[in-house]
Short mmCIF file of C-alpha atoms in Angstrom, two decimals:
data_model
loop_
_atom_site.label_atom_id
_atom_site.label_comp_id
_atom_site.label_asym_id
_atom_site.label_seq_id
_atom_site.Cartn_x
_atom_site.Cartn_y
_atom_site.Cartn_z
CA MET A 1 0.15 -0.20 -0.22
CA GLU A 2 1.67 3.71 -0.84
CA SER A 3 2.43 5.94 1.91
CA ALA A 4 -0.08 8.89 2.27
CA VAL A 5 3.19 11.11 2.23
CA THR A 6 6.47 10.87 0.26
CA PRO A 7 9.42 9.35 1.67
CA SER A 8 11.57 11.94 0.24
CA GLN A 9 9.55 14.69 1.62
CA GLY A 10 8.20 13.48 4.76
CA LYS A 11 5.25 14.28 6.54
CA GLN A 12 5.07 18.45 6.68
CA THR A 13 3.85 20.07 9.88
CA ALA A 14 5.11 23.77 9.68
CA SER A 15 3.51 26.06 8.15
CA PRO A 16 4.41 26.80 4.74
CA TYR A 17 2.88 30.68 4.76
CA VAL A 18 6.38 32.19 5.68
CA ASP A 19 8.33 35.19 4.17
CA THR A 20 10.62 33.04 2.21
CA LEU A 21 7.88 32.40 0.30
CA THR A 22 8.27 35.18 -1.28
CA LYS A 23 11.52 34.17 -2.52
CA MET A 24 9.95 31.45 -4.52
CA PHE A 25 11.56 30.61 -7.95
CA PRO A 26 10.50 31.33 -11.01
CA VAL A 27 8.60 28.02 -11.79
CA GLY A 28 9.31 28.32 -15.73
CA ALA A 29 12.57 28.26 -15.45
CA MET A 30 12.11 24.68 -13.16
CA ALA A 31 10.21 23.43 -16.05
CA GLN A 32 13.06 23.21 -18.21
CA ASN A 33 15.39 22.01 -15.79
CA LEU A 34 13.71 19.31 -14.46
CA GLU A 35 16.65 17.33 -13.77
CA LYS A 36 17.37 19.95 -10.69
CA PRO A 37 13.64 20.84 -8.39
CA GLU A 38 13.74 23.26 -6.04
CA THR A 39 10.99 23.30 -3.13
CA ASN A 40 8.79 25.73 -3.32
CA LEU A 41 8.01 25.48 -0.11
CA LEU A 42 4.18 24.41 -1.36
CA SER A 43 2.48 20.77 -0.62
CA LEU A 44 0.25 18.86 -2.78
CA LEU A 45 -2.37 16.32 -2.05
CA ILE A 46 -3.52 13.84 -5.09
CA VAL A 47 -7.01 12.24 -4.53
CA ASP A 48 -7.43 9.84 -7.29
CA ASP A 49 -8.77 5.58 -6.71
CA GLU A 50 -6.25 4.96 -10.54
CA ARG A 51 -2.50 4.29 -9.38
CA ALA A 52 -1.12 5.58 -13.13
CA ILE A 53 -3.34 8.58 -12.84
CA ARG A 54 -1.84 10.04 -8.66
CA ASP A 55 2.18 8.51 -9.66
CA GLY A 56 2.00 10.58 -12.86
CA CYS A 57 -0.43 13.78 -11.01
CA ARG A 58 2.88 13.19 -8.73
CA GLU A 59 5.57 13.28 -11.08
CA VAL A 60 5.22 16.54 -12.69
CA ALA A 61 4.35 17.89 -9.13
CA GLN A 62 7.36 17.69 -7.62
CA SER A 63 9.58 18.72 -10.74
CA ILE A 64 7.84 22.33 -9.77
CA GLY A 65 8.89 21.77 -6.22
CA PHE A 66 5.60 20.85 -4.98
CA SER A 67 6.24 18.17 -1.75
CA THR A 68 3.35 15.72 -2.41
CA SER A 69 0.55 13.19 -0.20
CA ILE A 70 -0.91 10.50 -1.82
CA ALA A 71 -4.93 9.22 -1.04
CA ASP A 72 -6.87 6.65 -3.24
CA SER A 73 -10.40 7.51 -1.19
CA ALA A 74 -12.32 10.51 0.50
CA ASP A 75 -11.53 9.26 4.20
CA HIS A 76 -7.82 8.98 3.57
CA ALA A 77 -7.81 12.49 2.10
CA PHE A 78 -9.86 13.53 5.26
CA ARG A 79 -7.05 11.59 6.76
CA VAL A 80 -4.50 13.55 5.08
CA LEU A 81 -6.12 16.85 5.56
CA ASP A 82 -6.33 16.21 9.12
CA THR A 83 -2.50 15.41 9.99
CA THR A 84 -0.40 17.80 7.05
CA ASN A 85 -0.57 21.85 6.02
CA ILE A 86 -2.28 21.20 2.01
CA ASP A 87 -2.34 24.01 0.19
CA VAL A 88 -3.67 22.18 -3.17
CA VAL A 89 -5.39 19.19 -3.62
CA LEU A 90 -5.82 17.88 -7.01
CA LEU A 91 -9.21 15.98 -6.89
CA ASP A 92 -10.80 12.95 -8.90
CA LEU A 93 -14.84 14.12 -9.18
CA ARG A 94 -15.45 10.04 -10.03
CA MET A 95 -14.18 8.17 -6.67
CA PRO A 96 -15.83 4.76 -4.83
CA GLY A 97 -17.83 5.91 -2.17
CA THR A 98 -17.87 9.64 -0.97
CA GLY A 99 -18.46 11.35 -4.30
CA GLY A 100 -16.10 14.12 -5.92
CA LEU A 101 -18.05 16.76 -4.73
CA GLU A 102 -19.03 15.98 -1.30
CA VAL A 103 -14.92 15.77 -1.18
CA LEU A 104 -14.99 19.31 -2.26
CA ARG A 105 -17.39 20.91 -0.26
CA GLU A 106 -15.74 19.35 3.03
CA ILE A 107 -12.42 20.18 1.94
CA LYS A 108 -13.68 23.95 1.42
CA ARG A 109 -15.34 23.64 4.77
CA ARG A 110 -11.52 22.44 6.80
CA ARG A 111 -9.20 24.31 4.47
CA PRO A 112 -11.04 26.78 2.47
CA GLU A 113 -7.88 28.32 1.81
CA THR A 114 -6.66 25.69 0.43
CA VAL A 115 -6.72 25.52 -4.07
CA VAL A 116 -8.64 22.58 -5.26
CA ILE A 117 -8.42 21.49 -8.58
CA VAL A 118 -10.31 18.78 -10.13
CA ILE A 119 -10.43 16.18 -12.37
CA THR A 120 -12.74 14.60 -14.34
CA GLY A 121 -13.43 12.30 -17.40
CA TYR A 122 -16.24 14.21 -18.14
CA ALA A 123 -15.54 16.83 -20.37
CA THR A 124 -18.93 19.06 -20.08
CA VAL A 125 -19.45 22.35 -19.09
CA GLN A 126 -22.47 21.44 -16.43
CA SER A 127 -19.70 19.14 -14.27
CA ALA A 128 -17.07 21.89 -14.52
CA VAL A 129 -19.75 24.92 -13.42
CA GLN A 130 -20.38 22.59 -10.33
CA ALA A 131 -17.34 22.17 -9.46
CA MET A 132 -16.55 25.85 -9.97
CA LYS A 133 -19.67 27.20 -8.07
CA HIS A 134 -18.55 24.39 -4.90
CA GLY A 135 -14.84 26.43 -4.40
CA ALA A 136 -12.61 24.82 -7.57
CA TYR A 137 -10.00 26.86 -8.74
CA ASP A 138 -9.70 24.92 -12.48
CA TYR A 139 -10.65 21.75 -13.92
CA VAL A 140 -8.59 19.05 -16.10
CA THR A 141 -10.11 16.30 -18.16
CA LYS A 142 -8.91 13.02 -18.32
CA PRO A 143 -7.45 12.17 -20.09
CA PHE A 144 -5.37 15.35 -20.21
CA ASN A 145 -1.40 15.98 -21.12
CA MET A 146 0.52 16.17 -18.36
CA GLU A 147 2.39 19.59 -20.34
CA GLU A 148 -1.20 20.81 -19.79
CA LEU A 149 -0.91 19.19 -16.20
CA ARG A 150 2.24 21.26 -15.54
CA LEU A 151 1.28 24.54 -16.71
CA LEU A 152 -1.81 24.65 -14.43
CA LEU A 153 0.45 23.84 -11.54
CA ASP A 154 2.70 26.80 -12.40
CA ARG A 155 -0.42 28.89 -12.59
CA VAL A 156 -1.39 27.88 -9.17
CA VAL A 157 2.19 28.80 -7.44
CA SER A 158 1.70 32.52 -9.01
CA HIS A 159 -1.57 32.18 -7.53
CA LEU A 160 -0.86 31.19 -3.68
CA LYS A 161 2.27 33.54 -3.76
CA LEU A 162 0.11 36.78 -4.13
CA THR A 163 -2.40 35.18 -2.29
CA THR A 164 0.04 33.97 0.30
CA GLU A 165 1.45 38.03 0.44
CA ASN A 166 -2.19 39.27 0.54
CA ARG A 167 -2.70 36.97 3.68
CA MET A 168 -0.13 37.51 5.09
CA LEU A 169 -0.68 41.67 5.28
CA ARG A 170 -2.43 41.43 8.40
CA GLU A 171 0.01 39.62 10.86
CA GLN A 172 2.83 41.92 8.71
CA VAL A 173 0.63 45.28 10.15
CA LYS A 174 -0.03 43.79 14.07
CA SER A 175 3.46 43.15 14.16
CA LYS A 176 6.48 46.03 14.70
CA GLN A 177 5.91 48.12 11.32
CA GLY A 178 8.49 51.17 10.20
CA PHE A 179 8.52 53.40 12.56
CA GLY A 180 6.27 54.89 15.30
CA SER A 181 2.40 55.15 13.29
CA ILE A 182 4.82 55.19 9.70
CA VAL A 183 4.25 52.16 7.22
CA GLY A 184 6.71 50.46 5.16
CA ARG A 185 9.45 48.56 4.85
CA ALA A 186 11.47 49.23 1.79
CA PRO A 187 14.97 50.41 2.03
CA GLU A 188 14.73 54.00 1.43
CA MET A 189 12.14 53.71 4.32
CA GLU A 190 14.54 52.17 6.27
CA LYS A 191 17.14 55.08 5.48
CA LEU A 192 14.59 57.70 6.61
CA TYR A 193 14.36 55.98 10.14
CA ARG A 194 18.04 56.23 10.72
CA ILE A 195 17.43 59.74 9.89
CA ILE A 196 14.34 60.38 11.43
CA SER A 197 16.02 59.01 14.80
CA LYS A 198 18.52 61.46 15.07
CA ALA A 199 17.15 64.01 14.17
CA SER A 200 13.78 63.50 16.85
CA HIS A 201 17.19 63.78 19.82
CA SER A 202 18.33 67.25 18.29
CA THR A 203 16.81 70.65 18.80
CA HIS A 204 18.57 71.79 15.65
CA PRO A 205 15.29 73.08 12.48
CA VAL A 206 14.50 70.60 9.48
CA LEU A 207 13.37 70.65 6.50
CA ILE A 208 11.10 68.07 5.03
CA THR A 209 10.96 66.77 1.45
CA GLY A 210 8.69 65.11 -1.05
CA GLU A 211 5.59 65.18 -2.91
CA SER A 212 2.12 65.89 -2.14
CA GLY A 213 0.50 62.61 0.13
CA THR A 214 3.71 61.25 1.32
CA GLY A 215 3.35 61.83 4.50
CA LYS A 216 4.89 64.70 5.72
CA GLU A 217 2.86 65.65 8.29
CA MET A 218 3.84 62.21 9.81
CA VAL A 219 6.72 62.14 9.14
CA ALA A 220 7.02 65.63 11.23
CA ARG A 221 5.12 64.14 13.93
CA SER A 222 7.30 60.90 14.40
CA ILE A 223 10.29 63.29 15.00
CA HIS A 224 8.84 64.74 17.60
CA PHE A 225 7.25 61.89 19.27
CA SER A 226 9.86 60.05 18.96
CA GLY A 227 12.04 62.62 21.22
CA PRO A 228 12.49 64.04 25.02
CA TYR A 229 9.79 66.95 24.18
CA ARG A 230 7.47 64.44 23.38
CA ASP A 231 5.44 65.78 26.74
CA LYS A 232 5.35 69.09 25.32
CA PRO A 233 3.34 70.67 22.51
CA PHE A 234 3.24 70.01 18.80
CA ILE A 235 1.53 72.15 16.45
CA PRO A 236 0.96 72.21 13.41
CA VAL A 237 0.19 75.06 10.81
CA ASP A 238 -0.96 75.32 7.20
CA CYS A 239 0.94 77.87 4.98
CA GLY A 240 -0.53 77.31 1.86
CA SER A 241 -3.71 77.40 3.33
CA LEU A 242 -4.08 80.78 5.43
CA VAL A 243 -4.30 84.32 4.16
CA PRO A 244 -0.85 85.96 5.02
CA THR A 245 -2.46 87.77 7.86
CA LEU A 246 -3.81 85.51 8.98
CA ILE A 247 -0.65 83.55 9.09
CA GLU A 248 1.37 86.74 10.99
CA SER A 249 -1.29 87.27 13.62
CA GLU A 250 -1.48 82.76 13.85
CA LEU A 251 2.14 82.60 14.76
CA PHE A 252 3.18 85.47 16.70
CA GLY A 253 -0.50 86.67 18.04
CA TYR A 254 -1.54 89.71 18.08
CA VAL A 255 -2.40 92.39 21.28
CA LYS A 256 -5.96 93.85 21.62
CA GLY A 257 -7.14 96.57 19.60
CA ALA A 258 -4.34 95.50 16.40
CA PHE A 259 -7.04 95.25 14.16
CA THR A 260 -10.50 95.39 13.14
CA GLY A 261 -11.86 92.62 15.73
CA ALA A 262 -9.57 92.11 17.48
CA VAL A 263 -11.46 92.43 20.87
CA ARG A 264 -8.79 90.77 23.01
CA SER A 265 -5.35 89.52 22.82
CA LYS A 266 -4.08 86.84 21.03
CA GLU A 267 -0.93 84.66 21.79
CA GLY A 268 0.73 83.30 19.33
CA LEU A 269 1.57 79.55 17.87
CA LEU A 270 5.01 79.86 17.96
CA ALA A 271 4.51 81.53 22.10
CA ILE A 272 2.21 78.64 22.35
CA ALA A 273 4.03 75.96 21.80
CA ASP A 274 6.85 76.78 24.30
CA GLY A 275 9.26 74.14 25.06
CA GLY A 276 7.29 71.86 21.56
CA THR A 277 7.56 71.89 18.39
CA VAL A 278 5.67 74.21 15.63
CA PHE A 279 5.22 72.23 12.47
CA LEU A 280 5.12 74.62 8.96
CA ASP A 281 3.54 72.60 6.36
CA GLU A 282 3.96 73.77 2.73
CA ILE A 283 6.29 76.73 3.34
CA GLY A 284 6.84 77.31 0.25
CA GLU A 285 3.76 78.98 0.11
CA LEU A 286 5.08 81.52 2.54
CA PRO A 287 4.63 85.00 1.37
CA VAL A 288 8.22 87.05 1.16
CA ASP A 289 7.52 89.56 4.08
CA LEU A 290 6.66 86.94 6.23
CA GLN A 291 9.53 84.68 5.51
CA SER A 292 11.48 87.79 6.63
CA LYS A 293 9.51 87.98 10.03
CA LEU A 294 9.97 84.23 10.58
CA LEU A 295 13.46 83.98 9.70
CA ARG A 296 14.06 87.34 12.62
CA ALA A 297 12.03 85.75 15.09
CA LEU A 298 14.42 82.52 14.10
CA GLN A 299 17.86 83.90 15.06
CA GLU A 300 16.83 85.83 17.68
CA LYS A 301 14.54 83.48 19.83
CA GLU A 302 11.86 86.18 19.92
CA ILE A 303 8.58 87.28 18.60
CA ARG A 304 6.58 90.95 18.35
CA PRO A 305 2.61 90.35 18.54
CA VAL A 306 0.48 92.24 15.40
CA GLY A 307 0.24 96.17 16.63
CA GLY A 308 2.40 95.04 20.05
CA THR A 309 5.51 97.14 21.03
CA LYS A 310 7.05 94.37 23.16
CA SER A 311 8.90 91.72 21.79
CA ILE A 312 8.22 87.94 23.56
CA PRO A 313 10.94 85.24 23.87
CA ILE A 314 9.88 81.93 22.75
CA ASN A 315 11.71 78.89 22.95
CA VAL A 316 10.79 76.31 20.06
CA ARG A 317 11.36 73.41 17.71
CA ILE A 318 10.64 74.19 13.83
CA LEU A 319 9.77 71.57 11.41
CA ALA A 320 9.18 72.56 7.79
CA ALA A 321 7.59 70.76 4.73
CA THR A 322 6.87 71.51 0.84
CA ASN A 323 6.92 69.64 -2.04
CA ARG A 324 7.87 72.62 -3.99
CA ASP A 325 12.37 72.83 -5.47
CA LEU A 326 13.08 75.76 -2.36
CA GLU A 327 16.61 76.05 -3.82
CA HIS A 328 14.35 76.60 -7.26
CA ALA A 329 12.40 79.09 -5.12
CA VAL A 330 15.77 81.11 -3.91
CA ALA A 331 17.31 81.06 -7.74
CA GLN A 332 14.09 82.79 -8.69
CA GLY A 333 13.88 85.28 -5.56
CA THR A 334 10.39 83.87 -4.03
CA PHE A 335 12.05 82.00 -1.34
CA ARG A 336 14.84 83.93 1.10
CA ARG A 337 18.23 82.54 0.92
CA ASP A 338 18.97 83.41 4.61
CA LEU A 339 15.81 81.32 5.92
CA TYR A 340 16.61 78.04 3.50
CA PHE A 341 19.29 78.15 4.85
CA ARG A 342 17.96 78.40 8.49
CA LEU A 343 15.62 75.71 7.85
CA ASN A 344 17.90 73.30 6.07
CA VAL A 345 19.98 72.49 9.15
CA LEU A 346 19.03 68.67 8.66
CA THR A 347 16.48 67.33 5.23
CA LEU A 348 14.99 64.62 4.97
CA ARG A 349 13.68 63.29 1.77
CA ILE A 350 10.27 60.90 1.59
CA PRO A 351 9.78 58.52 -1.33
CA PRO A 352 7.65 59.16 -3.60
CA LEU A 353 5.20 55.59 -3.32
CA ARG A 354 6.19 54.32 -7.16
CA GLU A 355 9.90 54.26 -5.97
CA ARG A 356 8.62 52.38 -2.49
CA LYS A 357 5.88 49.93 -4.63
CA GLN A 358 7.27 46.37 -2.04
CA ASP A 359 5.26 48.76 0.10
CA VAL A 360 2.01 48.69 -1.56
CA PRO A 361 0.79 45.19 0.19
CA LEU A 362 2.04 46.38 3.27
CA LEU A 363 0.20 49.66 3.34
CA THR A 364 -3.26 47.93 1.52
CA GLY A 365 -3.80 45.86 4.78
CA HIS A 366 -2.98 48.84 6.79
CA PHE A 367 -5.94 51.43 5.69
CA LEU A 368 -8.04 47.49 5.48
CA GLU A 369 -7.67 46.80 9.17
CA ARG A 370 -8.21 50.02 9.67
CA LEU A 371 -11.23 50.56 8.35
CA ALA A 372 -12.54 47.17 9.85
CA ARG A 373 -11.43 48.78 13.76
CA THR A 374 -14.08 52.09 12.08
CA THR A 375 -16.74 49.55 10.22
CA GLY A 376 -16.70 46.53 12.12
CA MET A 377 -16.23 45.14 9.03
CA GLN A 378 -13.53 42.74 7.89
CA ARG A 379 -12.44 43.11 4.01
CA ASN A 380 -9.62 42.02 1.61
CA ILE A 381 -8.43 42.73 -1.30
CA SER A 382 -8.95 40.77 -4.72
CA ASP A 383 -4.75 38.64 -6.24
CA GLU A 384 -6.16 40.93 -9.19
CA ALA A 385 -7.30 44.04 -7.41
CA LEU A 386 -3.59 43.99 -5.38
CA LYS A 387 -1.58 43.28 -8.71
CA LEU A 388 -2.64 45.97 -10.85
CA MET A 389 -2.54 48.38 -7.45
CA LEU A 390 1.26 46.77 -7.20
CA ALA A 391 1.47 48.23 -11.35
CA TYR A 392 0.02 51.51 -10.72
CA ASP A 393 2.86 54.40 -10.41
CA TRP A 394 0.45 56.21 -7.46
CA PRO A 395 0.62 59.78 -8.27
CA GLY A 396 -1.60 61.06 -5.38
CA ASN A 397 1.01 58.83 -3.06
CA VAL A 398 -0.38 56.96 0.35
CA ARG A 399 -2.91 59.56 0.22
CA GLU A 400 -4.37 58.66 -3.64
CA LEU A 401 -4.04 54.70 -2.35
CA GLU A 402 -6.03 55.40 1.71
CA ASN A 403 -8.63 56.92 -0.48
CA CYS A 404 -8.81 54.01 -3.21
CA LEU A 405 -9.07 52.21 -0.48
CA GLU A 406 -12.02 53.54 1.41
CA ARG A 407 -13.91 54.35 -1.95
CA ALA A 408 -14.18 50.40 -2.97
CA ALA A 409 -14.45 49.57 0.58
CA ALA A 410 -17.26 51.71 0.42
CA LEU A 411 -18.34 50.52 -3.02
CA THR A 412 -18.15 46.29 -2.52
CA SER A 413 -20.96 44.35 -2.07
CA GLY A 414 -18.94 41.76 -0.06
CA PRO A 415 -15.93 41.48 1.89
CA THR A 416 -13.40 41.22 -1.08
CA VAL A 417 -11.90 44.69 -2.61
CA HIS A 418 -11.95 43.34 -6.63
CA VAL A 419 -10.52 45.54 -9.72
CA SER A 420 -14.06 47.07 -10.13
CA ASP A 421 -14.38 47.97 -7.15
CA LEU A 422 -11.15 50.09 -7.84
CA PRO A 423 -10.95 54.19 -9.21
CA THR A 424 -12.46 54.19 -12.33
CA SER A 425 -9.22 56.37 -12.98
CA ILE A 426 -6.81 53.39 -12.09
CA GLN A 427 -9.09 50.71 -14.30
CA ASN A 428 -8.33 52.98 -17.11
CA TRP A 429 -4.65 53.65 -16.60
CA ARG A 430 -4.70 49.31 -17.00
CA VAL A 431 -6.40 50.14 -20.12
CA GLN A 432 -3.80 51.96 -21.25
CA THR A 433 -0.73 51.45 -20.32
CA ALA A 434 -1.93 47.71 -22.19
CA ALA A 435 -2.67 50.19 -25.40
CA ALA A 436 0.80 51.70 -25.21
CA ALA A 437 2.38 48.79 -24.73
CA ALA A 438 1.26 46.70 -27.93
CA PRO A 439 3.58 46.91 -30.23
CA GLN A 440 2.64 49.88 -33.20
CA ALA A 441 3.66 48.83 -36.71
CA ASN A 442 4.85 52.73 -37.69
CA ALA A 443 5.11 56.36 -35.58
CA SER A 444 1.51 57.01 -37.70
CA GLN A 445 -0.31 54.53 -36.75
CA THR A 446 -3.37 55.50 -36.25
CA ILE A 447 -4.84 55.44 -33.26
CA VAL A 448 -6.98 52.57 -31.57
CA PRO A 449 -9.85 53.94 -29.77
CA ILE A 450 -10.61 52.47 -26.27
CA ALA A 451 -14.05 50.11 -26.47
CA ASP A 452 -11.54 48.21 -29.96
CA ILE A 453 -9.13 47.67 -27.17
CA GLU A 454 -11.34 46.53 -24.71
CA LYS A 455 -13.58 43.56 -27.07
CA GLN A 456 -9.94 42.62 -28.21
CA ALA A 457 -9.07 42.10 -24.78
CA ILE A 458 -12.19 40.46 -23.79
CA LEU A 459 -12.22 38.16 -27.30
CA ARG A 460 -8.46 37.02 -26.64
CA ALA A 461 -8.95 36.39 -22.81
CA ILE A 462 -11.80 34.49 -23.67
CA ASP A 463 -10.22 32.14 -26.95
CA GLN A 464 -7.28 31.88 -24.33
CA LEU A 465 -9.67 29.75 -21.39
CA HIS A 466 -11.48 27.81 -24.11
CA GLY A 467 -14.78 29.50 -23.99
CA ASP A 468 -14.44 30.27 -19.97
CA LYS A 469 -16.46 32.97 -19.82
CA LEU A 470 -17.08 33.31 -16.15
CA GLU A 471 -12.87 32.35 -15.52
CA ALA A 472 -12.80 35.34 -19.00
CA ALA A 473 -14.87 37.69 -16.79
CA ARG A 474 -12.85 37.11 -13.46
CA LEU A 475 -9.90 37.21 -14.74
CA LEU A 476 -10.64 41.15 -16.28
CA GLY A 477 -12.15 42.16 -13.67
CA ILE A 478 -15.90 42.55 -14.51
CA GLY A 479 -19.23 40.95 -13.66
CA LYS A 480 -20.22 38.42 -16.08
CA THR A 481 -23.11 40.32 -16.65
CA THR A 482 -21.43 43.65 -18.50
CA LEU A 483 -19.11 40.39 -19.87
CA TYR A 484 -22.22 38.53 -21.68
CA ARG A 485 -23.57 42.80 -22.43
CA LYS A 486 -19.93 43.44 -23.93
CA LEU A 487 -20.21 39.94 -26.16
CA LYS A 488 -23.74 40.80 -26.91
CA GLU A 489 -22.95 43.91 -28.55
CA TYR A 490 -20.42 42.42 -30.51
CA GLY A 491 -22.53 40.13 -32.16
CA THR A 492 -20.89 36.66 -30.65
CA ILE A 493 -23.74 35.37 -28.95
CA GLN A 494 -27.63 36.08 -29.86
#
């Protein structure tokens, strides 16, 4: 009698969902070098009552790097599932005793995340649809070509790699992440954390640069709350949203009667933040005349309220941020050179999201976790949606990603965010990118309408999937109703 677990692999008891899975080998290359199979840390169970089928499937799976287990009946399969961590199941729908669909339902009940591929001798759409409705990932029909199985398992490995990264998001978010409340583990962010750590124990001014939406205020807060003066005030001031007269009175304060409406004196923020930090956001928008007053206040460590005659000593640290090129502004005469050097004692540049795309899954998990705390509903993201988000350039950076997920969570009808739930701008970007990547005969070629590109994508997908419209709709990220409506418009169905 065959062993339930192949001797060369042994019993698998450790969880396959570990960090090293993200370093899985390229299975396409593996198929070209079958003499030296590498483990991919994934395990596969073959459930079939025919020994020849089991042996053939096991040979293909091991050549790709799976550890394999064998079962010749439903009861045998359940015993293996109870004692072994199984990632993929190859399941024959026609076996003596318990039916394959019943086994499929039980596997998905016990292990919802396990990928099940059904094997059937009945090449009918009905049996395949029934299996897919009960949670099967895909199916093959007997007799099948072993190369066909290898390609299918190759696709499953890629699928599991992405879903595993997705599943690990919440655990990663719960563990130590980044610096303080900043989320990110990219090398660029690790460098940023080291500079923040040094800056937080200094009293020198810091200039924080970066595109809009990268999180400049969050970095400023991390500098303040990670330092020895964390118990002192942190006061943010948006220099770009206030008119010049308001900025002056906010920073320096004013005395009673200084202007119409000044019925009582008001203390300035630079004085209120005594011993703490004032964060001047969008410092590049500060008018030149106010720049000179701010420079004097920083140099003399004192301010004079609007309408006042006496100076007030201040003890405050200045953190400033901008998305502008201040060196260029200095050259243009719109920003004072002496103030620039006063603020630019330490400089922090926050990388845009497109330069640290490996942080997109981590940020996605962080925002979905935060939404769950607000709404009480746990959500995840589909593989195709995450793949698109990893490819997208995020011109609005982290703020755009956060808004994207909030919108998608509000629109989705279930716990999973799909491509169709993402903003139209991101979906259109995918279409436009595909169009731009398409080979052109010459530079003067006529521009192809998006509708034609969409039609070609839909028809090509259905053709490659041998007419499987449900799978085509899933991979394209559109609803099946939309797909059938499009096909009717194309005249391919009546």
